[in-house]
JSON list of N, CA and C in Angstrom, two decimals:
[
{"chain": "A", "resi": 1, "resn": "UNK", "atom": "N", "xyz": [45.60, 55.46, -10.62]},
{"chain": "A", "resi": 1, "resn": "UNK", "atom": "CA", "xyz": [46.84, 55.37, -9.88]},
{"chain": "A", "resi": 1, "resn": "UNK", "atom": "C", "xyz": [47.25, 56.74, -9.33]},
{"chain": "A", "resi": 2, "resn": "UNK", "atom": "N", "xyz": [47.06, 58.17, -10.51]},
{"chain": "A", "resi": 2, "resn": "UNK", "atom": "CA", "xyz": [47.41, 59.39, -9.55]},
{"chain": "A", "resi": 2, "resn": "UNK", "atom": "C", "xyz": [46.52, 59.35, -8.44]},
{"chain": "A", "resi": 3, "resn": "UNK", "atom": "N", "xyz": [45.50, 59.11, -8.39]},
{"chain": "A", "resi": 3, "resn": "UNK", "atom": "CA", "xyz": [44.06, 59.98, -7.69]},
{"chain": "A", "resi": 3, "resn": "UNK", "atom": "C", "xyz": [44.56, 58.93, -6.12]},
{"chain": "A", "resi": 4, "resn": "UNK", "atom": "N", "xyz": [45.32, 57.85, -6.64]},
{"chain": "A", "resi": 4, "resn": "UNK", "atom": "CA", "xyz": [45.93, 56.80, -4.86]},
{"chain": "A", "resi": 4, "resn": "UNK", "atom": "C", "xyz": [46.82, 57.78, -4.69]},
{"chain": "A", "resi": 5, "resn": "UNK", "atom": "N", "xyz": [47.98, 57.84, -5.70]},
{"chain": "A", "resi": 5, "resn": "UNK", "atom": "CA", "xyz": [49.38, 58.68, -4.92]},
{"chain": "A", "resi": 5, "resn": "UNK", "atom": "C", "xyz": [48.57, 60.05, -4.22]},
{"chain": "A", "resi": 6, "resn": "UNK", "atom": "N", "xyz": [47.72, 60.75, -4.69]},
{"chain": "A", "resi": 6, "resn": "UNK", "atom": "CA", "xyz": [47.73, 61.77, -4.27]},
{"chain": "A", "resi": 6, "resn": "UNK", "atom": "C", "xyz": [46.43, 61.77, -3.03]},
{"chain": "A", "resi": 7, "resn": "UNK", "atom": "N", "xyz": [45.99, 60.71, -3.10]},
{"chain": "A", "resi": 7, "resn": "UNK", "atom": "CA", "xyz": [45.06, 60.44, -1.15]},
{"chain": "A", "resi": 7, "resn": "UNK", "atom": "C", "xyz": [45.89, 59.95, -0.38]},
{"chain": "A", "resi": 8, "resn": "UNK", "atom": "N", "xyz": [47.30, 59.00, -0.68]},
{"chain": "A", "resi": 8, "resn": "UNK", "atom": "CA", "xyz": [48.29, 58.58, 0.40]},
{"chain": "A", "resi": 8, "resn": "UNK", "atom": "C", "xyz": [49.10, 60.02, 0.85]},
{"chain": "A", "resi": 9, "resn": "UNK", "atom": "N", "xyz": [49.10, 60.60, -0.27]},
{"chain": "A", "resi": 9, "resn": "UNK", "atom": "CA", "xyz": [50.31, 62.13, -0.64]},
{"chain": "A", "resi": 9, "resn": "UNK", "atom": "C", "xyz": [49.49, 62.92, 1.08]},
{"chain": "A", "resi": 10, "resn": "UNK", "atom": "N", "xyz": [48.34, 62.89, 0.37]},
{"chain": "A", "resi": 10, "resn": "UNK", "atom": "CA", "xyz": [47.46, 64.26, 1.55]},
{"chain": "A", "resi": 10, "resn": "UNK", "atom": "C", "xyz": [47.60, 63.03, 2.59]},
{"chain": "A", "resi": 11, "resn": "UNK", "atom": "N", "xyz": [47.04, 62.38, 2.83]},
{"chain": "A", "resi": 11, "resn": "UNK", "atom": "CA", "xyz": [46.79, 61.57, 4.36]},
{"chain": "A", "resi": 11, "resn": "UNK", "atom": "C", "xyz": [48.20, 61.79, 5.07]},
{"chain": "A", "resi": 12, "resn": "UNK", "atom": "N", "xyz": [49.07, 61.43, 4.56]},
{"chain": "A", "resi": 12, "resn": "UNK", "atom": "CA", "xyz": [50.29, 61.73, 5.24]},
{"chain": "A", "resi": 12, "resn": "UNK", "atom": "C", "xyz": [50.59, 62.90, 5.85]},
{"chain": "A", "resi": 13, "resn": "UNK", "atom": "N", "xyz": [50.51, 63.82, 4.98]},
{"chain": "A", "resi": 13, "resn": "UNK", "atom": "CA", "xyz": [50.68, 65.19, 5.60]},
{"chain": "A", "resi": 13, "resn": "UNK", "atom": "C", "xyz": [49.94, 65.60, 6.66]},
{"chain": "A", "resi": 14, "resn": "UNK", "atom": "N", "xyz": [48.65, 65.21, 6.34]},
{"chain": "A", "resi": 14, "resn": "UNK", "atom": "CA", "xyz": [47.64, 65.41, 7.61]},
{"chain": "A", "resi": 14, "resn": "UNK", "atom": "C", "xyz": [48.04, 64.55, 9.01]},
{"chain": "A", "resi": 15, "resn": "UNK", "atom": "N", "xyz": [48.72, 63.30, 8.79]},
{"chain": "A", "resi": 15, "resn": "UNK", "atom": "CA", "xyz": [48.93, 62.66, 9.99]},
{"chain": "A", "resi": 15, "resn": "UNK", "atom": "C", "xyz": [50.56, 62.64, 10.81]},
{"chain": "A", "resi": 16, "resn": "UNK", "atom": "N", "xyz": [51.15, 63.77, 9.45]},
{"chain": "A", "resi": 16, "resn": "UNK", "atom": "CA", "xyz": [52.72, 64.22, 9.88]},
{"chain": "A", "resi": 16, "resn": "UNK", "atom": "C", "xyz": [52.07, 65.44, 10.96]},
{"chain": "A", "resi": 17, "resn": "UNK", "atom": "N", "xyz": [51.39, 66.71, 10.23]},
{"chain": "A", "resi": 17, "resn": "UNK", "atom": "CA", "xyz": [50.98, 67.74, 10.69]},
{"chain": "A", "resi": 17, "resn": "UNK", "atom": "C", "xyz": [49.88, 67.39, 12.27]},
{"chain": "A", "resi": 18, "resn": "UNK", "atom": "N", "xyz": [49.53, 66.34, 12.04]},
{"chain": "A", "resi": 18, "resn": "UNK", "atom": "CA", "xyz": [48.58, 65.93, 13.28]},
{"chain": "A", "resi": 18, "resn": "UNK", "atom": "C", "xyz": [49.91, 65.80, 14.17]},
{"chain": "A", "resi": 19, "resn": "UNK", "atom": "N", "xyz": [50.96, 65.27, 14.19]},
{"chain": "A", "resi": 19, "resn": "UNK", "atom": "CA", "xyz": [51.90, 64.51, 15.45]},
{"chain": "A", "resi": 19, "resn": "UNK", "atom": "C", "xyz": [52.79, 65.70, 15.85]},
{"chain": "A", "resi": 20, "resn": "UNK", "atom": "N", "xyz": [52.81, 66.89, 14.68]},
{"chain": "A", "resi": 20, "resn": "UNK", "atom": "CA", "xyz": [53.71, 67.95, 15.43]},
{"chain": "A", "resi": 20, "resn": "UNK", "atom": "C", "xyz": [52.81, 68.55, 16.35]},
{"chain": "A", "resi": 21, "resn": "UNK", "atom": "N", "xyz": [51.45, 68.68, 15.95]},
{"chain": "A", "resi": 21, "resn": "UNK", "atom": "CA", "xyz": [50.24, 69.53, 16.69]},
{"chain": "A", "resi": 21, "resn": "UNK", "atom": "C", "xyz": [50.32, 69.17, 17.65]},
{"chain": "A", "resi": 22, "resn": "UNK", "atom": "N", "xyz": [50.30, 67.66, 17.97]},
{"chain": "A", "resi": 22, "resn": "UNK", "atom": "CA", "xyz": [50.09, 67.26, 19.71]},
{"chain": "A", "resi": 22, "resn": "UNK", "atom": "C", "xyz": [51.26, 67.09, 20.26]},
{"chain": "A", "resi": 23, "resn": "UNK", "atom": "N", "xyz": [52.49, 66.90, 19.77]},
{"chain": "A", "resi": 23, "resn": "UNK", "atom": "CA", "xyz": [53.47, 67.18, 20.32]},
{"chain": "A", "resi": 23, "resn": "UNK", "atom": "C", "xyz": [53.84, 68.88, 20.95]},
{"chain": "A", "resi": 24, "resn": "UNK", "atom": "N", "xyz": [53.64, 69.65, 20.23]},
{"chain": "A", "resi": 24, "resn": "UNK", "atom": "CA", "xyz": [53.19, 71.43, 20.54]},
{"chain": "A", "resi": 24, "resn": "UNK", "atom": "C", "xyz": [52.20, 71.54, 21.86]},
{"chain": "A", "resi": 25, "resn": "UNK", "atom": "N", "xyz": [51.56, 70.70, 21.73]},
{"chain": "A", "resi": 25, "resn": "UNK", "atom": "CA", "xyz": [50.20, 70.87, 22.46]},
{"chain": "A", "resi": 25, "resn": "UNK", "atom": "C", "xyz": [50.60, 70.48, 24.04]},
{"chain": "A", "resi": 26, "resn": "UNK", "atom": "N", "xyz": [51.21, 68.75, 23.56]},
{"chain": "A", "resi": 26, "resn": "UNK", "atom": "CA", "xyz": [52.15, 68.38, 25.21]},
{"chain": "A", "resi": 26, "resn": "UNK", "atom": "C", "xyz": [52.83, 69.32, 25.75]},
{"chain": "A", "resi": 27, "resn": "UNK", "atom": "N", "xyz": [53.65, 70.35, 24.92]},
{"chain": "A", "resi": 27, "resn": "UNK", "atom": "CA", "xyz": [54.97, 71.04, 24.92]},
{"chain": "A", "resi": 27, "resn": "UNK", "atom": "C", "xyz": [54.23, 72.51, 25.68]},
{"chain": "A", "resi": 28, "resn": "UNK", "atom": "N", "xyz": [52.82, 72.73, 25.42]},
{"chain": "A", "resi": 28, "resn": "UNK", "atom": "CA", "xyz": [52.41, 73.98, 25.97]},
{"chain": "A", "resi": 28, "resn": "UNK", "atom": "C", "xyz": [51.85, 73.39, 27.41]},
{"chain": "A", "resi": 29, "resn": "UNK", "atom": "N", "xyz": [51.21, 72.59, 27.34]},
{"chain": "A", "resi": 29, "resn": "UNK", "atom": "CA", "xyz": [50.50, 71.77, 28.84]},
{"chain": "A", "resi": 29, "resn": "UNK", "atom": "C", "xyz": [51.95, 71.96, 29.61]},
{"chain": "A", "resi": 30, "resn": "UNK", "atom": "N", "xyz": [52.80, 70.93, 29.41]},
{"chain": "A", "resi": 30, "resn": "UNK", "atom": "CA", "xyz": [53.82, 71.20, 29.93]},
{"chain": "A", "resi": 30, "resn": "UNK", "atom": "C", "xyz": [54.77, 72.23, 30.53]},
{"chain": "A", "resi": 31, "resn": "UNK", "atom": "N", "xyz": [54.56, 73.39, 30.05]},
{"chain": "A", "resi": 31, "resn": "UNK", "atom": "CA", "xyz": [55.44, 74.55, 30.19]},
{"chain": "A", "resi": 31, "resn": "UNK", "atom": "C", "xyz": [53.99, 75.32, 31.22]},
{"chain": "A", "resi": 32, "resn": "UNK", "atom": "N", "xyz": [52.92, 74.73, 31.00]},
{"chain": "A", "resi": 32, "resn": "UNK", "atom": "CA", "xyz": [51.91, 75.34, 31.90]},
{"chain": "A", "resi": 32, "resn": "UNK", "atom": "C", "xyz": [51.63, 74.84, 33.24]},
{"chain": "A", "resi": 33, "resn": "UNK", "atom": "N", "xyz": [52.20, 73.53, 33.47]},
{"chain": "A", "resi": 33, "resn": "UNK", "atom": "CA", "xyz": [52.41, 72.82, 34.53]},
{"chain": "A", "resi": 33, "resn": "UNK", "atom": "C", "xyz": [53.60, 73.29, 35.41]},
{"chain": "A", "resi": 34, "resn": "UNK", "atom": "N", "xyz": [54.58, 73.80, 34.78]},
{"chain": "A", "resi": 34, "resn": "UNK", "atom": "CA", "xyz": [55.88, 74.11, 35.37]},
{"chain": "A", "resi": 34, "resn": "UNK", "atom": "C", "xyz": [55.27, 75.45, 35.86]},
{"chain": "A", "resi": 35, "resn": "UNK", "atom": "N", "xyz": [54.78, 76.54, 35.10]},
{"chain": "A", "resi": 35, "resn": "UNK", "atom": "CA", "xyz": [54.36, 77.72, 35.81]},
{"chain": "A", "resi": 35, "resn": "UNK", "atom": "C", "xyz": [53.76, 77.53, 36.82]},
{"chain": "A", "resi": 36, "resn": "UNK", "atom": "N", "xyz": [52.98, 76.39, 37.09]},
{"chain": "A", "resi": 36, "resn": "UNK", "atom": "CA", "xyz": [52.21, 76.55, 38.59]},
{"chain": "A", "resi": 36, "resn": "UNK", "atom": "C", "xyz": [52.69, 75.95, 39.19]},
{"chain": "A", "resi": 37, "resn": "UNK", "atom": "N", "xyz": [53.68, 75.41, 38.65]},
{"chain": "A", "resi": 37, "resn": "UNK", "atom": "CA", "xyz": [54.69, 74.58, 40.19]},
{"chain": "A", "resi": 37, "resn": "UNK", "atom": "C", "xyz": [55.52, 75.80, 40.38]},
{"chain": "A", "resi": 38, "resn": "UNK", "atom": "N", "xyz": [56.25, 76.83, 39.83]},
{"chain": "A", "resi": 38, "resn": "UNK", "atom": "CA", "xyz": [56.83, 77.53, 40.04]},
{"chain": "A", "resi": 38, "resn": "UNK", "atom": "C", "xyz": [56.12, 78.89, 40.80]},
{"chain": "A", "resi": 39, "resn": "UNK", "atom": "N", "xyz": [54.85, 78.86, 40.63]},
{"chain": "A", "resi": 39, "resn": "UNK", "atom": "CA", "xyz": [53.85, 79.87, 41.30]},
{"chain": "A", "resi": 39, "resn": "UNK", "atom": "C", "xyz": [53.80, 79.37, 43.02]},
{"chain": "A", "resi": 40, "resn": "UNK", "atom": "N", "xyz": [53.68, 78.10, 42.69]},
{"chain": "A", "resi": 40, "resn": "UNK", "atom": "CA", "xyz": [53.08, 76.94, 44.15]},
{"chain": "A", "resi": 40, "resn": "UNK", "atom": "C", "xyz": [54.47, 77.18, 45.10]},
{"chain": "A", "resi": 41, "resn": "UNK", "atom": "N", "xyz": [55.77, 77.09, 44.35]},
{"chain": "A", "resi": 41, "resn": "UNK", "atom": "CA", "xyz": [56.54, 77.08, 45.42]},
{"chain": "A", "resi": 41, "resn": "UNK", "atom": "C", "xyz": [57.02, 78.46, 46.13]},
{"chain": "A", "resi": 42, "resn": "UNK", "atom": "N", "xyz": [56.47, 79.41, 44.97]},
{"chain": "A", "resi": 42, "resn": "UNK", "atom": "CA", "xyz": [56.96, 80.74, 45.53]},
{"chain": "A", "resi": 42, "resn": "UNK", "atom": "C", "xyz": [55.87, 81.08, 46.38]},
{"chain": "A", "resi": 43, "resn": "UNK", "atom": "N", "xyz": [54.64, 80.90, 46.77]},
{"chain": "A", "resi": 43, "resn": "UNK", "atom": "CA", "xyz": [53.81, 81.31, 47.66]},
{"chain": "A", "resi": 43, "resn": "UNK", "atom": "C", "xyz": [54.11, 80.49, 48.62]},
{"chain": "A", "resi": 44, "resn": "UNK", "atom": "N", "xyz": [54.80, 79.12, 48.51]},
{"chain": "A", "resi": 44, "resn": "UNK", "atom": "CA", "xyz": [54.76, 78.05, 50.15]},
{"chain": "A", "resi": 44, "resn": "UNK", "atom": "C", "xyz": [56.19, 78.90, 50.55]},
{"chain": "A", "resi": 45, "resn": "UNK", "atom": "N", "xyz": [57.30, 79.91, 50.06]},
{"chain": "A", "resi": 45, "resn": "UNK", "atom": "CA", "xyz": [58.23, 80.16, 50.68]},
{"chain": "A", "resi": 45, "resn": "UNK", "atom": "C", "xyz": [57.61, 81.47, 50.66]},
{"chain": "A", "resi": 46, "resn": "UNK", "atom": "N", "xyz": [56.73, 82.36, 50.46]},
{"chain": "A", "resi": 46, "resn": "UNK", "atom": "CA", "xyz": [56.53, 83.65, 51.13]},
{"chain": "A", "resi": 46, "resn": "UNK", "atom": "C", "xyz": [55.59, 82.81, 52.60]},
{"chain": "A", "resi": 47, "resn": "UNK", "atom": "N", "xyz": [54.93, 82.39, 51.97]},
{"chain": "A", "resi": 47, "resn": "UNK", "atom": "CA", "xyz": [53.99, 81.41, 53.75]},
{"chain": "A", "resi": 47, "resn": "UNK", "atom": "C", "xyz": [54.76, 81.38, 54.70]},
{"chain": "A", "resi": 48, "resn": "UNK", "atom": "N", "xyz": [56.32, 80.84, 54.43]},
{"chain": "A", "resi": 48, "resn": "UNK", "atom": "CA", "xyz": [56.76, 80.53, 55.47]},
{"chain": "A", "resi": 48, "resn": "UNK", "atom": "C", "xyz": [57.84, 81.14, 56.02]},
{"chain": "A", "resi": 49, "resn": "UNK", "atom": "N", "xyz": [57.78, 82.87, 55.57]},
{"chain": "A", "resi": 49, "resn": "UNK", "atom": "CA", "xyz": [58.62, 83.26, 55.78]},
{"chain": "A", "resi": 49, "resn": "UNK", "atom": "C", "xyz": [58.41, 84.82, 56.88]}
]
């Protein structure tokens, strides 16, 4: 019965620690997407200026 509590104990953690990781992960893609939209629009207003 310990040797269950303590493979549910770890699995959990691993699949808590897995959902912050890819949530972090969206959260960096994301903030890396905005930089090149923010790169993209500052070169289409030097283009056109």
């Amino acid at each position: 019965m310990k040797t269950l509590l303590t493979t549910l104990a770890i699995a959990s953690v691993i699949v808590f620690t897995g959902c912050n990781t890819i949530k972090g992960a969206g959260q960096d893609v994301s903030k890396a997407g905005h930089a090149v939209s923010n790169t993209a629009e500052k070169t289409q207003d030097k283009i056109r200026k």
